Amino acid sequence: MARGEAPADLVLKNARIINTFVGEIEQGNVAIYGDRIAGIGDYDEAKEIIDLQGNYLAPGLIDGHTHIESSMLHPARYAQAVVPRGTLTVVTDLHEIANVCGLKGIKFVIDWAQKLPLDMLFMAPSCVPATTLETSGAQIGTEEVKGLLTSPNVIGLGEVMNFPGVLSGDEKVLNKIIASQGSVIDGHAPGLKGKELNAYIAAGIFSDHECT
């Protein structure tokens, strides 16, 4: 089919295709087979043809870090807001709902995510409560993190905000990081530099939410 010897399921013709790899806009047709793009080029045979009449065709956008609870929207309404504007995947740290509703709140969002036209990936919250001085609706320890990492679409550990705990070797913090080895571990290291930053990175943390 990609060679043009069999008809595609769908051809999007006369598209202005945004090529994000080379930063150019190409004129052409896009052949689709099943749920895959089979090719871009001179395709004109398909079970269905849609003439885009020169409209732009772009890859879906990925929001690499968000907290969807901050939108104050139900997951379905959130998808309704962002999908028409081009965002097709989000990676969300459920830190906020976890601090209010615990595992029950996390499960609510994960269950809803399976029903949406939006790919929603999750980070298991690492700091619930956010600090030992904070009053929260739940506590999430190492065993809860291990359980979350087996849940659908959970890809890693959310931003490790307790950087003093990392640097001081707090077992509760480090055990969550150890439990998350082999997955993505997000960081949160405001003001760290030099040897302290080196130590934070050495703990196995991949990124820094505070970088600009």
Coordinates of C-alpha atoms in Angstrom, one line a residue:
M1 CA 0.0 0.0 0.0
A2 CA 2.8 2.4 0.8
R3 CA 4.2 1.7 -2.7
G4 CA 0.9 2.8 -4.2
E5 CA 0.1 -0.6 -5.5
A6 CA -3.1 -1.0 -3.4
P7 CA -5.6 1.6 -2.3
A8 CA -5.3 3.3 1.0
D9 CA -8.1 3.4 3.5
L10 CA -8.0 7.2 3.5
V11 CA -6.2 9.8 1.5
L12 CA -6.0 13.4 2.6
K13 CA -5.3 15.3 -0.6
N14 CA -4.1 18.8 -1.4
A15 CA -2.7 19.3 2.1
R16 CA 0.0 21.8 3.2
I17 CA 2.0 19.4 5.4
I18 CA 4.1 20.9 8.2
N19 CA 7.4 19.0 8.3
T20 CA 8.7 19.6 11.8
F21 CA 11.9 17.8 11.1
V22 CA 13.2 20.2 8.5
G23 CA 11.0 23.3 9.3
E24 CA 9.3 23.3 5.9
I25 CA 5.8 23.2 4.5
E26 CA 5.2 20.6 1.8
Q27 CA 2.4 20.3 -0.6
G28 CA 1.0 16.8 -1.0
N29 CA -1.3 13.9 -0.2
V30 CA -1.2 11.7 2.9
A31 CA -2.2 8.0 2.6
I32 CA -3.6 6.3 5.7
Y33 CA -4.0 2.6 6.3
G34 CA -5.8 1.6 9.5
D35 CA -4.5 3.9 12.2
R36 CA -1.1 4.4 10.5
I37 CA 0.2 7.0 8.1
A38 CA 1.4 4.8 5.2
G39 CA 3.1 7.5 3.1
I40 CA 3.2 11.1 2.0
G41 CA 3.3 11.8 -1.7
D42 CA 1.3 11.3 -4.9
Y43 CA -1.4 9.0 -3.6
D44 CA -4.8 9.2 -5.2
E45 CA -6.5 5.8 -4.7
A46 CA -8.4 5.2 -1.5
K47 CA -11.6 3.9 -0.1
E48 CA -12.2 7.5 1.1
I49 CA -10.6 10.7 -0.2
I50 CA -10.9 14.0 1.7
D51 CA -9.8 17.2 -0.2
L52 CA -8.2 19.5 2.4
Q53 CA -8.1 22.3 -0.2
G54 CA -4.7 23.6 0.9
N55 CA -5.4 23.5 4.7
Y56 CA -2.5 22.8 7.0
L57 CA -1.8 19.4 8.3
A58 CA 0.4 19.2 11.4
P59 CA 1.5 16.5 13.8
G60 CA -0.4 16.4 17.1
L61 CA 1.2 18.5 19.9
I62 CA 2.5 16.9 23.1
D63 CA 2.3 18.8 26.4
G64 CA 5.3 17.2 28.2
H65 CA 4.4 18.4 31.7
T66 CA 1.1 19.6 33.2
H67 CA -1.2 19.3 36.1
I68 CA -4.7 19.0 34.6
E69 CA -6.3 19.7 37.9
S70 CA -5.1 23.3 37.7
S71 CA -7.5 23.8 34.8
M72 CA -10.4 23.0 37.2
L73 CA -11.9 20.9 34.5
H74 CA -13.2 17.3 34.4
P75 CA -10.8 15.2 32.3
A76 CA -13.4 14.9 29.5
R77 CA -13.9 18.7 29.4
Y78 CA -10.1 19.2 29.4
A79 CA -9.8 17.0 26.4
Q80 CA -12.7 18.9 24.7
A81 CA -10.7 22.1 25.2
V82 CA -7.3 21.0 24.1
V83 CA -7.8 18.4 21.3
P84 CA -9.4 20.8 18.8
R85 CA -6.4 23.1 19.3
G86 CA -3.9 20.5 18.3
T87 CA -2.8 18.9 21.6
L88 CA -3.2 15.1 21.3
T89 CA -1.0 13.9 24.2
V90 CA -0.4 15.3 27.7
V91 CA 1.9 14.1 30.4
T92 CA 0.2 15.0 33.7
D93 CA 1.5 14.8 37.3
L94 CA -1.5 14.2 39.4
H95 CA 0.1 15.8 42.5
E96 CA -2.8 18.1 43.2
I97 CA -5.7 15.7 43.2
A98 CA -3.6 13.2 45.1
N99 CA -3.1 15.7 47.9
V100 CA -6.8 16.2 48.2
C101 CA -8.3 12.7 47.4
G102 CA -5.4 10.3 47.4
L103 CA -5.4 7.1 45.4
K104 CA -9.2 7.4 44.8
G105 CA -8.7 10.7 43.0
I106 CA -5.8 9.4 40.9
K107 CA -7.9 6.3 39.9
F108 CA -10.8 8.6 38.9
V109 CA -8.6 10.5 36.4
I110 CA -6.8 7.3 35.1
D111 CA -10.1 5.6 34.5
W112 CA -11.5 8.6 32.6
A113 CA -8.4 8.8 30.5
Q114 CA -9.2 5.5 28.9
K115 CA -12.4 7.0 27.4
L116 CA -10.9 10.1 25.9
P117 CA -9.8 11.1 22.3
L118 CA -6.6 12.4 24.1
D119 CA -3.6 10.3 25.0
M120 CA -3.1 11.1 28.7
L121 CA 0.1 9.8 30.3
F122 CA 0.6 10.0 34.0
M123 CA 3.4 10.5 36.6
A124 CA 2.9 8.9 40.0
P125 CA 3.0 11.8 42.6
S126 CA 6.1 11.6 44.7
C127 CA 5.3 14.1 47.4
V128 CA 1.9 13.5 49.1
P129 CA 1.8 15.4 51.4
A130 CA 4.0 18.0 49.7
T131 CA 5.9 18.6 53.0
T132 CA 5.6 17.2 56.5
L133 CA 4.3 20.5 57.7
E134 CA 1.3 20.4 55.3
T135 CA -2.1 19.1 56.0
S136 CA -3.4 17.0 53.1
G137 CA -6.2 14.6 52.4
A138 CA -3.9 11.6 51.9
Q139 CA -0.5 10.1 52.2
I140 CA 1.3 8.2 49.3
G141 CA 4.3 6.1 50.3
T142 CA 6.6 3.7 48.5
E143 CA 4.1 0.8 48.3
E144 CA 1.5 3.1 46.8
V145 CA 4.0 4.4 44.2
K146 CA 4.8 0.8 43.2
G147 CA 1.2 0.1 42.7
L148 CA 0.6 3.2 40.6
L149 CA 3.6 2.4 38.4
T150 CA 1.6 -0.7 37.3
S151 CA -1.5 1.3 36.4
P152 CA -2.5 2.1 32.8
N153 CA -0.4 4.9 31.1
V154 CA 1.7 5.7 34.3
I155 CA 5.2 6.2 32.9
G156 CA 7.2 7.4 35.9
L157 CA 7.6 9.3 39.1
G158 CA 6.3 12.8 39.3
E159 CA 8.6 15.8 40.2
V160 CA 10.5 15.0 43.4
M161 CA 9.9 18.3 45.2
N162 CA 11.5 17.1 48.4
F163 CA 15.0 18.0 47.2
P164 CA 16.2 18.5 50.8
G165 CA 15.2 14.9 51.5
V166 CA 17.1 13.7 48.5
L167 CA 20.2 15.5 49.6
S168 CA 20.0 14.4 53.2
G169 CA 19.4 10.7 52.2
D170 CA 15.8 10.5 53.6
E171 CA 14.9 6.9 53.2
K172 CA 11.2 7.6 52.5
V173 CA 12.2 9.8 49.5
L174 CA 15.0 7.6 48.2
N175 CA 12.8 4.4 48.4
K176 CA 10.3 6.0 46.0
I177 CA 13.1 6.8 43.6
I178 CA 14.5 3.3 43.9
A179 CA 11.0 1.8 43.2
S180 CA 10.8 3.9 40.1
Q181 CA 14.1 2.8 38.5
G182 CA 13.6 1.9 34.8
S183 CA 11.0 4.6 34.4
V184 CA 11.1 8.4 34.0
I185 CA 11.8 10.3 37.3
D186 CA 11.0 14.0 37.1
G187 CA 12.8 16.6 39.2
H188 CA 12.1 19.8 41.1
A189 CA 15.2 21.5 42.2
P190 CA 14.8 25.3 42.6
G191 CA 18.1 27.0 43.3
L192 CA 20.3 23.9 43.4
K193 CA 23.7 24.2 41.8
G194 CA 27.2 22.8 42.0
K195 CA 27.7 19.8 44.2
E196 CA 24.2 19.8 45.5
L197 CA 22.8 19.7 42.0
N198 CA 25.3 16.9 41.2
A199 CA 24.0 14.9 44.2
Y200 CA 20.4 15.4 43.2
I201 CA 21.1 14.2 39.7
A202 CA 23.1 11.2 41.1
A203 CA 20.0 10.0 42.9
G204 CA 18.6 9.1 39.5
I205 CA 16.5 12.1 38.7
F206 CA 16.1 12.9 35.0
S207 CA 15.0 16.5 34.7
D208 CA 14.3 19.8 36.6
H209 CA 10.8 21.3 36.5
E210 CA 12.3 24.6 37.6
C211 CA 14.5 25.0 34.5
T212 CA 13.6 27.8 32.1

